[in-house]
Amino acid sequence: MAGEKEIKEIYDNGMKILEELTSNAYEIQEQMLEEILIRNAGTEYLSRFFVHGQNHKQNFKANVPIVTYEDIKPYIDRIANGETSSILFADPITQFIQSTGTSEGKPKLIPMTAESFEKRMVKPLLVDLVMKKCISGLDQGKSFYLFFVKPEMETPSGLMASLYTTSYFKTQIFKNGLAKFCTSPIDTILCLDNKQSMYCQLLTGLLLRDEVVRIGSSFASVLARSIKFLEDYWKELCSNIRTGFLSDWIADPACRNAMSSILTRPEPELADLIQQICEDKSWEGIIKEVWPEVKCISSIVTGSMSQYIPLLEFYGGGIPLVSPNCGSSEACFGINLEPLSKPFDVSYTILPNMAYFEFLPVNNDGGGKSREFKLRGASATESSESTNETTTVNKPVDLANVKIGRYYEVVVTTLAGLYRYRVGDVLKVTGFYNKSPQFQFVERQNVVLSIDLDKTTEVDLSKAITKAKLVLEPLGIMLTTYSSYADTSLTPGRYVLFWELKMKGSNDLPKLDAKIMEECCGIVEESFDFTYKSLRKGGVISALELRVVKHGTFDELMDFYVSKGASISQYKPPSCLKSEEAVKILNLGMVGTFFSPKTMF
Ligand code: AMP
């Protein structure tokens, strides 16, 4: 699957392929499981669970445990250290994919085979096809996508470990397919220096502004960061456009070479125009002004990325925000078949040929307070006697048996060594497209703030902050991004929120009125659940603290995580911080601190 013929086949027949996949979702899933088990039953890992006298599927459902990364890590480490990958799966391993896995930026190594990799490469083409079908004019120009790579790492076995996107951008299918419709030259995407890469990609996007019909990045955080970069560098970018010379600090030879065929002559009129737009104090609608032909902004804006929706809407000035797909390094889950649905209503449709999917029910509130799964295969799941909500054990259901309106944690089985593997994401089923479930992304499991018995999840926090920031909006103040941590260094402990605020019309720091900020603290606490409030009332948790940080502080946080190994293109700002260093970075940007009233409940 590398040639132009295959790409053409997808563009010609992609909608038919999607109809067939979704109409036969259950059959495809069953075949897939069968195939995975036939191929891998003899591996050291699976054979431990297979009991003689039962067929593969019975064995799988009854005996194979539901696991997390930590459970299979010993096998992965053995492979990374040079043992044969056949201890875990039959097909030859080609590489590892590095996953950020958690929102704390600690990479996991996910094995990959040639077949799994190729299968996955079809997804971006299908996404592109659906978008072009639903948004008119998208096929009439270029996409200004900000894509980045991260250096590969060699494991002791000699196998390479890289981000999925880094590997993907190096493939022929990308180079012959989507890259042809992107403004960024491939060498600027593949440049390992993210700053030079960003500068050249922005410069190209500006030079080709009239051709740009779509702007985007994989995650919304990256696009927000790119706009901040434009704020910092527009004068220099305009100067390059005016003179026709690329800044000297762009030293990467491949970048310089690529840019030499784009920045070919002085374009003072274009430079004046961009300068005029960027000089405006307010950047409201800047995307529309700089790129007048843009039909949509494409970037994942669900889950923890939803905090960027107001910011991107502000910069977009009415351009639709499209959240195209949902997946992870372990497997692709689904794509958005209705790209123009509102960001908060986005549902993704499961692609049943990407993995064998199972779904672990979690509490209806979906707030991550999922029941504790002490799972060791279905036999264990069926023997639950506990009636306690937090210890109830649940049985996973397959794709055909999910219920609309229910919340599930997704579990995947793949051809590349993941068997009943908990990805860690919670989804809410919203409907079916043909026979394939559609879901909303809810949150990452286990991202919680907790001092005592309280458990405040990513979603709880997001809901509370969404309410509180309504107080700031009439004052023209924007919350651009946030994070939090549970401060237990003092007794009693407290929740600490970090908010980066700016004025709507400019990047100036708003004048912070203590009364209003305290009101925000109060609204946040008021929104938390009964357990939190009782503990707070009982003095087990002390008043919530809100630390306001200056514009750009969260960029420093991103730089920190990138320096620790996270990739810029897969960066997800943590909504709950666990790292002391990260807290220190945000504290350095602090310009004000506020507390809820001491007694509130
Ligand atoms: P990584 O393996 O580093 O690419 O991280 C994958 C994780 O990103 C997933 O497990 C999700 O937690 C998150 N993610 C991916 N797609 C989406 C999406 N559409 N909405 C929200 N979060 C997402």
Coordinates of C-alpha atoms and ligand atoms in Angstrom, one line a residue:
M1 CA 0.0 0.0 0.0
A2 CA 2.3 2.7 -1.1
G3 CA 1.5 3.6 -4.7
E4 CA -0.5 6.2 -6.3
K5 CA -2.9 3.5 -7.6
E6 CA -3.9 2.6 -4.1
I7 CA -4.3 6.2 -3.1
K8 CA -6.5 6.7 -6.2
E9 CA -8.5 3.6 -5.2
I10 CA -9.3 5.2 -1.8
Y11 CA -10.3 8.5 -3.2
D12 CA -12.5 6.8 -5.9
N13 CA -14.1 4.2 -3.7
G14 CA -13.5 5.5 -0.2
M15 CA -17.2 6.2 0.6
K16 CA -18.1 2.8 -0.6
I17 CA -15.4 1.3 1.5
L18 CA -16.7 3.2 4.5
E19 CA -20.3 2.0 3.9
E20 CA -19.1 -1.6 3.6
L21 CA -17.0 -1.4 6.7
T22 CA -19.7 0.1 8.8
S23 CA -22.5 -2.1 7.5
N24 CA -20.5 -5.3 8.3
A25 CA -18.9 -4.1 11.5
Y26 CA -19.8 -7.1 13.5
E27 CA -18.7 -9.7 11.0
I28 CA -15.5 -7.8 10.4
Q29 CA -14.8 -7.7 14.1
E30 CA -15.4 -11.5 14.5
Q31 CA -13.2 -12.3 11.5
M32 CA -10.5 -10.0 12.8
L33 CA -10.5 -11.7 16.2
E34 CA -10.4 -15.1 14.6
E35 CA -7.5 -14.2 12.5
I36 CA -5.5 -12.6 15.4
L37 CA -6.1 -15.7 17.5
I38 CA -5.2 -18.2 14.8
R39 CA -2.0 -16.4 14.0
N40 CA -0.9 -15.8 17.6
A41 CA -2.3 -18.7 19.7
G42 CA 1.2 -20.3 19.9
T43 CA 3.0 -17.3 21.3
E44 CA 4.5 -17.5 24.8
Y45 CA 2.1 -14.8 25.9
L46 CA -1.3 -16.2 24.7
S47 CA -0.5 -19.9 25.1
R48 CA -0.4 -19.4 28.9
F49 CA -4.1 -18.7 28.8
F50 CA -5.3 -21.2 26.3
V51 CA -6.8 -24.3 27.8
H52 CA -6.9 -27.5 25.8
G53 CA -10.4 -28.4 24.6
Q54 CA -11.8 -24.9 24.1
N55 CA -11.7 -23.1 20.8
H56 CA -9.7 -19.9 20.4
K57 CA -12.6 -17.5 20.9
Q58 CA -13.8 -19.3 24.0
N59 CA -10.3 -19.3 25.4
F60 CA -9.9 -15.6 24.6
K61 CA -13.1 -14.6 26.3
A62 CA -12.8 -16.8 29.3
N63 CA -9.1 -16.7 30.1
V64 CA -7.2 -13.9 28.5
P65 CA -6.9 -11.1 31.1
I66 CA -7.7 -7.5 30.5
V67 CA -4.4 -5.7 30.9
T68 CA -2.7 -2.4 31.1
Y69 CA 0.6 -1.4 29.6
E70 CA 2.4 -2.2 32.9
D71 CA 1.2 -5.8 32.5
I72 CA 2.7 -6.4 29.1
K73 CA 5.8 -4.1 29.7
P74 CA 8.0 -7.1 30.7
Y75 CA 7.4 -8.6 27.2
I76 CA 7.9 -5.4 25.5
D77 CA 11.2 -4.8 27.4
R78 CA 12.4 -8.3 26.4
I79 CA 11.7 -7.5 22.8
A80 CA 13.3 -4.1 23.0
N81 CA 16.4 -5.8 24.6
G82 CA 16.8 -8.2 21.7
E83 CA 14.5 -11.2 22.3
T84 CA 12.3 -12.3 19.5
S85 CA 9.0 -10.6 19.1
S86 CA 7.4 -13.9 18.6
I87 CA 7.1 -14.3 22.4
L88 CA 4.2 -11.8 22.0
F89 CA 3.0 -12.0 18.4
A90 CA 3.6 -14.1 15.3
D91 CA 4.2 -11.5 12.6
P92 CA 7.6 -9.9 12.4
I93 CA 8.0 -6.7 14.3
T94 CA 9.2 -3.7 12.2
Q95 CA 9.4 -1.0 14.8
F96 CA 8.0 0.4 18.0
I97 CA 5.6 3.3 18.1
Q98 CA 6.2 5.8 21.0
S99 CA 3.0 6.8 22.7
T100 CA 2.6 9.7 25.0
G101 CA 0.0 7.4 26.5
T102 CA -0.8 9.6 29.4
S103 CA -1.2 13.3 29.4
E104 CA 1.9 13.4 31.6
G105 CA 4.2 12.9 28.6
K106 CA 5.8 9.6 29.6
P107 CA 6.2 7.5 26.4
K108 CA 5.2 3.9 26.1
L109 CA 6.6 1.5 23.4
I110 CA 3.9 -0.1 21.3
P111 CA 5.0 -2.8 18.9
M112 CA 4.2 -2.4 15.2
T113 CA 4.1 -4.8 12.2
A114 CA 4.2 -3.8 8.5
E115 CA 0.6 -4.9 8.1
S116 CA -0.7 -3.0 11.0
F117 CA 1.1 0.1 9.9
E118 CA -0.2 -0.1 6.4
K119 CA -3.7 -0.7 7.5
R120 CA -3.6 2.5 9.6
M121 CA -2.2 4.6 6.8
V122 CA -5.6 4.4 5.0
K123 CA -7.3 6.3 7.9
P124 CA -5.9 9.8 7.0
L125 CA -7.0 9.3 3.4
L126 CA -10.5 8.4 4.5
V127 CA -10.6 11.4 6.8
D128 CA -9.6 13.7 4.0
L129 CA -12.1 12.2 1.6
V130 CA -15.0 12.7 4.1
M131 CA -14.0 16.2 4.7
K132 CA -13.7 17.0 1.0
K133 CA -17.1 15.5 0.5
C134 CA -18.8 17.5 3.3
I135 CA -17.0 20.9 2.9
S136 CA -17.2 22.4 -0.5
G137 CA -14.1 24.0 -1.9
L138 CA -11.7 21.9 0.1
D139 CA -10.4 20.2 -3.0
Q140 CA -9.8 23.6 -4.7
G141 CA -6.6 24.4 -2.9
K142 CA -4.0 23.5 -0.3
S143 CA -4.0 22.5 3.3
F144 CA -1.8 24.4 5.7
Y145 CA -1.1 21.7 8.2
L146 CA 1.5 22.2 10.9
F147 CA 3.1 18.9 11.3
F148 CA 6.2 18.0 13.3
V149 CA 8.5 15.1 13.9
K150 CA 10.5 13.9 16.8
P151 CA 13.9 12.1 16.7
E152 CA 13.7 8.3 16.5
M153 CA 15.3 6.3 19.3
E154 CA 17.1 3.0 18.8
T155 CA 16.3 0.2 21.3
P156 CA 19.1 -2.1 22.4
S157 CA 17.7 -4.7 20.0
G158 CA 18.4 -2.3 17.1
L159 CA 14.7 -1.8 16.5
M160 CA 13.7 1.9 16.1
A161 CA 11.1 3.6 18.2
S162 CA 9.4 6.7 16.8
L163 CA 6.1 8.5 17.0
Y164 CA 3.5 7.1 14.6
T165 CA 3.3 10.4 12.8
T166 CA 7.1 10.6 12.4
S167 CA 7.1 7.2 10.7
Y168 CA 4.0 8.1 8.7
F169 CA 5.4 11.4 7.3
K170 CA 8.4 9.4 5.9
T171 CA 6.2 7.0 4.0
Q172 CA 5.5 7.1 0.3
I173 CA 1.8 7.0 0.9
F174 CA 2.1 10.3 2.7
K175 CA 4.6 11.8 0.2
N176 CA 2.5 10.7 -2.8
G177 CA -0.8 11.4 -1.1
L178 CA -1.7 14.1 1.4
A179 CA 1.7 15.9 1.2
K180 CA 0.9 16.9 -2.3
F181 CA -2.0 18.9 -1.1
C182 CA -0.1 20.5 1.9
T183 CA 1.6 23.8 1.8
S184 CA 4.6 22.7 3.9
P185 CA 7.4 21.1 1.9
I186 CA 8.1 17.6 3.3
D187 CA 11.7 18.6 4.3
T188 CA 10.3 21.4 6.6
I189 CA 8.0 18.8 8.2
L190 CA 10.9 16.3 8.7
C191 CA 13.2 18.9 10.2
L192 CA 14.1 17.8 13.7
D193 CA 14.5 21.3 15.0
N194 CA 10.9 22.2 15.9
K195 CA 11.5 25.9 15.9
Q196 CA 13.1 26.0 12.4
S197 CA 10.4 23.6 11.2
M198 CA 7.6 25.9 12.6
Y199 CA 9.1 29.0 11.1
C200 CA 9.5 27.6 7.7
Q201 CA 6.0 26.1 7.7
L202 CA 4.5 29.4 8.8
L203 CA 6.5 31.3 6.2
T204 CA 5.2 28.9 3.5
G205 CA 1.7 29.2 4.7
L206 CA 1.9 33.0 4.5
L207 CA 3.5 33.0 1.0
L208 CA 0.8 30.6 -0.3
R209 CA -2.0 32.4 1.6
D210 CA -4.3 32.6 -1.4
E211 CA -4.1 28.9 -2.1
V212 CA -4.8 27.8 1.5
V213 CA -8.3 26.3 1.9
R214 CA -7.7 24.4 5.2
I215 CA -5.6 25.1 8.2
G216 CA -4.8 22.5 10.9
S217 CA -2.7 20.4 13.1
S218 CA -3.1 17.0 14.7
F219 CA -4.1 18.5 18.1
A220 CA -5.6 21.9 18.9
S221 CA -2.8 22.6 21.4
V222 CA -0.3 22.6 18.5
L223 CA -2.4 25.1 16.5
A224 CA -2.7 27.4 19.5
R225 CA 1.0 27.2 19.9
S226 CA 1.6 28.0 16.2
I227 CA -0.6 31.1 16.4
K228 CA 1.4 32.2 19.4
F229 CA 4.6 31.6 17.4
L230 CA 3.1 33.8 14.6
E231 CA 2.5 36.5 17.2
D232 CA 6.1 36.4 18.2
Y233 CA 7.6 36.1 14.7
W234 CA 5.3 37.9 12.3
K235 CA 7.6 40.9 11.9
E236 CA 10.6 38.7 11.0
L237 CA 8.4 36.6 8.7
C238 CA 7.1 39.7 7.0
S239 CA 10.7 41.0 6.6
N240 CA 11.7 37.7 4.9
I241 CA 8.7 38.0 2.5
R242 CA 9.6 41.7 1.8
T243 CA 13.2 41.0 1.0
G244 CA 12.9 37.5 -0.4
F245 CA 15.7 36.3 1.9
L246 CA 15.3 33.6 4.5
S247 CA 16.5 34.4 8.0
D248 CA 20.1 33.2 8.7
W249 CA 19.2 31.3 11.8
I250 CA 17.3 28.8 9.6
A251 CA 20.4 26.6 9.3
D252 CA 19.0 23.3 8.5
P253 CA 20.2 22.6 4.9
A254 CA 17.1 20.7 3.8
C255 CA 14.8 23.4 5.1
R256 CA 16.9 26.1 3.4
N257 CA 16.8 24.1 0.2
A258 CA 13.1 23.6 0.3
M259 CA 12.4 27.2 1.1
S260 CA 14.5 28.4 -1.8
S261 CA 11.9 27.2 -4.3
I262 CA 9.1 28.9 -2.4
L263 CA 10.7 32.2 -1.2
T264 CA 11.9 33.1 -4.6
R265 CA 11.6 36.9 -4.8
P266 CA 10.8 39.9 -2.8
E267 CA 7.0 40.3 -2.3
P268 CA 6.7 43.7 -0.6
E269 CA 2.9 44.0 -1.2
L270 CA 2.2 40.7 0.4
A271 CA 4.5 41.6 3.3
D272 CA 2.6 45.0 3.8
L273 CA -0.7 43.2 3.7
I274 CA 0.3 40.6 6.4
Q275 CA 1.9 43.3 8.5
Q276 CA -1.2 45.4 8.4
I277 CA -3.3 42.5 9.5
C278 CA -0.9 41.4 12.3
E279 CA -0.4 45.0 13.5
D280 CA -4.1 45.1 14.5
K281 CA -4.3 45.1 18.3
S282 CA -7.0 42.4 18.3
W283 CA -6.3 39.1 16.6
E284 CA -10.0 38.2 16.6
G285 CA -10.6 36.4 13.3
I286 CA -6.9 36.6 12.3
I287 CA -7.0 33.3 10.5
K288 CA -9.8 34.4 8.3
E289 CA -8.0 37.6 7.5
V290 CA -4.6 36.1 6.8
W291 CA -6.0 33.1 4.9
P292 CA -9.2 34.4 3.3
E293 CA -10.0 31.2 1.4
V294 CA -9.9 28.9 4.4
K295 CA -13.0 26.8 4.7
C296 CA -12.3 25.0 7.9
I297 CA -9.8 24.6 10.8
S298 CA -9.0 20.9 11.2
S299 CA -7.6 19.8 14.6
I300 CA -8.7 17.5 17.4
V301 CA -10.7 19.6 19.8
T302 CA -12.4 16.9 21.9
G303 CA -11.5 15.6 25.3
S304 CA -8.8 17.7 27.0
M305 CA -8.4 19.6 23.7
S306 CA -11.8 21.2 24.2
Q307 CA -10.2 23.9 26.3
Y308 CA -8.8 25.4 23.1
I309 CA -12.2 25.7 21.4
P310 CA -12.9 29.3 22.5
L311 CA -9.4 30.4 21.5
L312 CA -9.5 28.8 18.1
E313 CA -13.0 30.1 17.5
F314 CA -11.7 33.5 18.5
Y315 CA -8.8 33.4 16.0
G316 CA -11.0 31.7 13.4
G317 CA -13.7 34.3 13.3
G318 CA -16.5 32.0 12.3
I319 CA -14.5 29.4 10.3
P320 CA -15.9 25.9 11.2
L321 CA -13.7 23.9 13.6
V322 CA -13.5 20.2 12.5
S323 CA -12.3 17.5 14.8
P324 CA -11.4 14.8 12.3
N325 CA -10.5 11.6 14.1
C326 CA -9.8 9.8 17.3
G327 CA -7.1 7.2 18.0
S328 CA -3.9 6.4 19.8
S329 CA -0.6 4.9 19.1
E330 CA -2.1 1.5 20.0
A331 CA -4.9 1.7 17.5
C332 CA -7.1 4.0 15.5
F333 CA -10.6 4.1 16.9
G334 CA -12.7 6.2 14.6
I335 CA -13.3 9.0 12.3
N336 CA -15.8 11.9 12.2
L337 CA -18.3 11.3 9.4
E338 CA -20.0 14.7 10.1
P339 CA -17.1 17.1 10.0
L340 CA -19.4 20.1 10.3
S341 CA -20.9 19.1 13.6
K342 CA -20.3 21.5 16.4
P343 CA -17.1 20.9 18.4
F344 CA -19.0 19.9 21.5
D345 CA -21.2 17.5 19.6
V346 CA -18.6 15.6 17.7
S347 CA -19.0 11.9 17.5
Y348 CA -16.6 9.5 15.9
T349 CA -17.6 6.3 14.0
I350 CA -15.6 3.2 14.9
L351 CA -13.6 1.7 12.0
P352 CA -14.0 -2.0 12.7
N353 CA -11.0 -3.1 10.7
M354 CA -8.5 -1.3 12.8
A355 CA -8.5 -3.6 15.8
Y356 CA -10.8 -5.9 17.7
F357 CA -12.6 -3.6 20.1
E358 CA -14.2 -4.4 23.5
F359 CA -15.8 -2.0 25.8
L360 CA -15.7 -2.0 29.6
P361 CA -18.7 -0.3 31.1
V362 CA -17.9 2.6 33.4
N363 CA -20.3 4.6 35.7
N364 CA -23.0 6.4 33.9
D365 CA -21.8 9.8 34.9
G366 CA -18.8 9.1 32.6
G367 CA -16.8 11.3 35.0
G368 CA -14.0 8.8 35.1
K369 CA -15.2 7.5 38.4
S370 CA -15.3 4.1 36.7
R371 CA -15.7 1.1 38.7
E372 CA -12.4 -0.6 39.7
F373 CA -11.8 -3.5 37.3
K374 CA -9.9 -6.2 39.0
L375 CA -10.1 -8.1 35.8
R376 CA -8.4 -11.4 35.1
G377 CA -10.5 -12.6 32.3
A378 CA -14.3 -12.9 32.0
S379 CA -14.4 -15.7 34.6
A380 CA -13.3 -13.2 37.2
T381 CA -15.6 -10.6 35.9
E382 CA -18.6 -12.8 36.3
S383 CA -17.9 -13.7 39.9
S384 CA -18.4 -10.2 41.2
E385 CA -20.3 -10.1 44.4
S386 CA -19.6 -6.6 45.6
T387 CA -22.4 -4.1 45.5
N388 CA -20.1 -1.2 46.2
E389 CA -20.0 1.1 43.2
T390 CA -16.3 1.5 43.2
T391 CA -15.5 -2.2 43.4
T392 CA -18.2 -3.6 41.2
V393 CA -16.5 -5.6 38.5
N394 CA -17.9 -5.5 35.0
K395 CA -17.9 -7.6 32.0
P396 CA -16.6 -6.1 28.7
V397 CA -19.0 -6.1 25.8
D398 CA -18.2 -6.3 22.1
L399 CA -19.0 -3.8 19.5
A400 CA -22.4 -5.2 18.7
N401 CA -23.6 -4.9 22.3
V402 CA -22.8 -1.4 23.3
K403 CA -25.7 0.7 24.4
I404 CA -26.5 4.2 23.3
G405 CA -25.9 6.7 26.1
R406 CA -23.6 4.4 28.1
Y407 CA -19.9 5.1 28.9
Y408 CA -17.1 2.6 28.2
E409 CA -13.4 2.3 28.5
V410 CA -12.0 1.1 25.2
V411 CA -10.0 -2.2 25.1
V412 CA -8.2 -3.3 22.0
T413 CA -6.8 -6.5 20.6
T414 CA -4.4 -6.1 17.6
L415 CA -2.3 -8.1 15.2
A416 CA 0.8 -6.5 16.8
G417 CA 0.8 -8.0 20.3
L418 CA -1.9 -6.2 22.3
Y419 CA -4.5 -8.6 23.7
R420 CA -7.4 -7.1 25.7
Y421 CA -5.4 -4.0 26.3
R422 CA -6.9 -1.0 28.1
V423 CA -6.0 2.1 26.2
G424 CA -7.2 4.3 29.0
D425 CA -9.8 6.4 27.2
V426 CA -13.4 6.7 28.2
L427 CA -16.0 7.0 25.4
K428 CA -19.7 7.6 25.4
V429 CA -21.8 5.8 22.8
T430 CA -24.0 8.2 20.9
G431 CA -25.5 6.1 18.2
F432 CA -24.7 3.9 15.3
Y433 CA -23.7 4.5 11.7
N434 CA -25.0 1.5 9.9
K435 CA -23.8 -1.2 12.3
S436 CA -20.8 0.6 13.7
P437 CA -21.0 2.4 17.0
Q438 CA -20.5 6.2 17.2
F439 CA -19.0 7.7 20.3
Q440 CA -18.0 10.9 21.9
F441 CA -14.6 11.1 23.5
V442 CA -15.1 11.7 27.2
E443 CA -11.7 11.6 28.9
R444 CA -8.6 9.7 29.8
Q445 CA -9.2 7.3 32.6
N446 CA -7.5 8.0 35.9
V447 CA -6.8 11.7 35.3
V448 CA -8.0 12.9 38.7
L449 CA -7.4 15.4 41.3
S450 CA -7.7 13.9 44.7
I451 CA -6.8 14.9 48.3
D452 CA -8.7 12.4 50.3
L453 CA -11.8 10.4 49.2
D454 CA -12.6 13.0 46.6
K455 CA -12.0 12.1 42.9
T456 CA -12.4 15.1 40.5
T457 CA -11.8 14.1 37.0
E458 CA -10.8 15.8 33.8
V459 CA -14.5 16.2 32.8
D460 CA -15.6 17.4 36.3
L461 CA -12.8 20.0 36.1
S462 CA -13.6 21.1 32.6
K463 CA -17.4 21.5 33.4
A464 CA -16.6 23.5 36.5
I465 CA -14.1 25.8 34.7
T466 CA -16.5 26.3 31.8
K467 CA -19.1 27.6 34.3
A468 CA -16.7 29.8 36.2
K469 CA -15.2 31.5 33.1
L470 CA -18.6 32.8 32.1
V471 CA -18.0 35.5 34.8
L472 CA -14.9 36.7 32.9
E473 CA -16.4 36.8 29.4
P474 CA -18.5 40.0 29.7
L475 CA -15.3 41.7 30.9
G476 CA -13.5 40.8 27.7
I477 CA -11.2 38.3 29.4
M478 CA -10.3 35.0 27.8
L479 CA -9.2 31.9 29.5
T480 CA -6.7 30.5 27.0
T481 CA -5.6 27.3 28.8
Y482 CA -5.6 25.8 32.2
S483 CA -4.2 23.1 34.4
S484 CA -4.4 22.0 38.0
Y485 CA -2.8 19.9 40.7
A486 CA -3.6 18.6 44.1
D487 CA -1.4 20.4 46.6
T488 CA -0.8 18.1 49.6
S489 CA 2.3 19.8 50.8
L490 CA 0.1 21.6 53.4
T491 CA -2.5 20.0 55.7
P492 CA -5.2 20.1 54.8
G493 CA -4.5 19.9 51.1
R494 CA -6.1 21.9 48.4
Y495 CA -6.8 22.0 44.7
V496 CA -4.7 24.5 42.8
L497 CA -5.8 25.8 39.4
F498 CA -3.6 27.5 36.9
W499 CA -5.3 29.8 34.4
E500 CA -3.6 31.6 31.6
L501 CA -5.7 34.7 30.9
K502 CA -5.5 37.4 28.3
M503 CA -7.7 40.3 27.0
K504 CA -9.9 39.5 24.0
G505 CA -8.6 42.4 22.0
S506 CA -4.9 41.9 22.8
N507 CA -2.4 39.8 24.6
D508 CA -2.3 42.2 27.5
L509 CA -2.8 40.8 30.9
P510 CA -6.2 41.6 32.2
K511 CA -6.6 43.7 35.3
L512 CA -7.4 41.2 37.9
D513 CA -10.2 42.1 40.3
A514 CA -9.8 40.0 43.4
K515 CA -13.5 39.8 44.0
I516 CA -14.3 38.5 40.6
M517 CA -11.5 36.0 40.7
E518 CA -12.6 34.7 44.1
E519 CA -16.1 34.4 42.6
C520 CA -14.6 32.2 39.9
C521 CA -13.0 30.0 42.6
G522 CA -16.3 29.7 44.4
I523 CA -18.2 28.7 41.2
V524 CA -15.6 26.0 40.5
E525 CA -15.9 24.5 44.0
E526 CA -19.7 24.8 43.8
S527 CA -19.7 22.7 40.7
F528 CA -17.7 19.8 42.3
D529 CA -19.5 16.7 43.6
F530 CA -21.0 15.9 47.0
T531 CA -17.9 14.1 48.3
Y532 CA -15.7 17.1 47.6
K533 CA -18.1 19.5 49.2
S534 CA -18.5 17.4 52.3
L535 CA -14.7 17.0 52.7
R536 CA -14.3 20.7 52.2
K537 CA -17.1 21.4 54.7
G538 CA -15.4 19.1 57.2
G539 CA -12.1 20.8 56.8
V540 CA -10.4 17.8 55.1
I541 CA -9.8 19.9 52.0
S542 CA -9.0 23.6 52.3
A543 CA -10.1 26.4 50.0
L544 CA -9.3 26.1 46.4
E545 CA -6.5 28.3 45.1
L546 CA -6.5 29.9 41.6
R547 CA -3.1 31.0 40.2
V548 CA -3.3 33.3 37.2
V549 CA -0.2 33.0 34.9
K550 CA 0.9 35.4 32.2
H551 CA 0.4 34.8 28.4
G552 CA 3.0 32.3 27.1
T553 CA 3.5 30.4 30.4
F554 CA 1.8 27.3 29.1
D555 CA 4.1 27.4 26.1
E556 CA 7.0 27.0 28.5
L557 CA 5.2 24.0 30.0
M558 CA 5.0 22.5 26.5
D559 CA 8.7 23.2 25.9
F560 CA 9.4 21.4 29.2
Y561 CA 7.4 18.3 28.2
V562 CA 9.0 18.3 24.7
S563 CA 12.4 18.4 26.3
K564 CA 11.4 15.4 28.4
G565 CA 10.5 13.4 25.3
A566 CA 7.0 14.4 24.5
S567 CA 6.4 15.3 20.9
I568 CA 5.2 18.7 19.8
S569 CA 2.7 17.3 17.4
Q570 CA 1.1 14.9 19.9
Y571 CA 1.4 17.2 22.9
K572 CA -1.6 17.2 25.2
P573 CA -1.5 19.7 28.0
P574 CA -2.0 17.8 31.2
S575 CA -5.2 18.9 33.0
C576 CA -3.9 17.5 36.2
L577 CA -0.2 17.9 36.9
K578 CA 1.8 15.3 38.7
S579 CA 5.3 16.6 38.1
E580 CA 6.8 19.1 40.6
E581 CA 8.9 20.6 37.8
A582 CA 5.9 21.3 35.8
V583 CA 4.2 23.1 38.7
K584 CA 7.4 25.1 39.2
I585 CA 7.3 26.3 35.6
L586 CA 3.7 27.5 35.9
N587 CA 4.5 29.1 39.3
L588 CA 7.2 31.1 37.6
G589 CA 4.6 32.7 35.3
M590 CA 2.3 33.5 38.2
V591 CA 0.9 37.1 38.3
G592 CA -1.8 36.7 40.8
T593 CA -3.3 34.2 43.3
F594 CA -6.8 34.0 44.7
F595 CA -8.7 31.8 47.0
S596 CA -12.3 30.6 47.5
P597 CA -13.9 31.9 50.7
K598 CA -12.6 29.8 53.7
T599 CA -16.0 28.6 54.6
M600 CA -18.3 27.9 51.7
F601 CA -20.5 24.8 52.2
Ligands
AMP1 P1 -0.7 9.1 21.6 O1 -0.7 7.6 21.6 O2 0.5 9.7 22.1 O3 -1.0 9.6 20.2 O4 -2.0 9.6 22.4 C1 -3.2 9.1 22.2 C2 -4.2 9.7 23.1 O5 -4.6 11.0 22.7 C3 -5.5 8.9 23.2 O6 -5.4 7.7 24.0 C4 -6.4 9.9 23.7 O7 -6.3 10.0 25.1 C5 -5.9 11.2 23.1 N1 -6.7 11.5 21.9 C6 -6.6 11.0 20.6 N2 -7.6 11.4 19.8 C7 -8.4 12.1 20.5 C8 -9.6 12.8 20.3 N3 -10.1 12.8 19.1 N4 -10.2 13.5 21.3 C9 -9.6 13.5 22.5 N5 -8.5 12.9 22.8 C10 -7.9 12.2 21.9

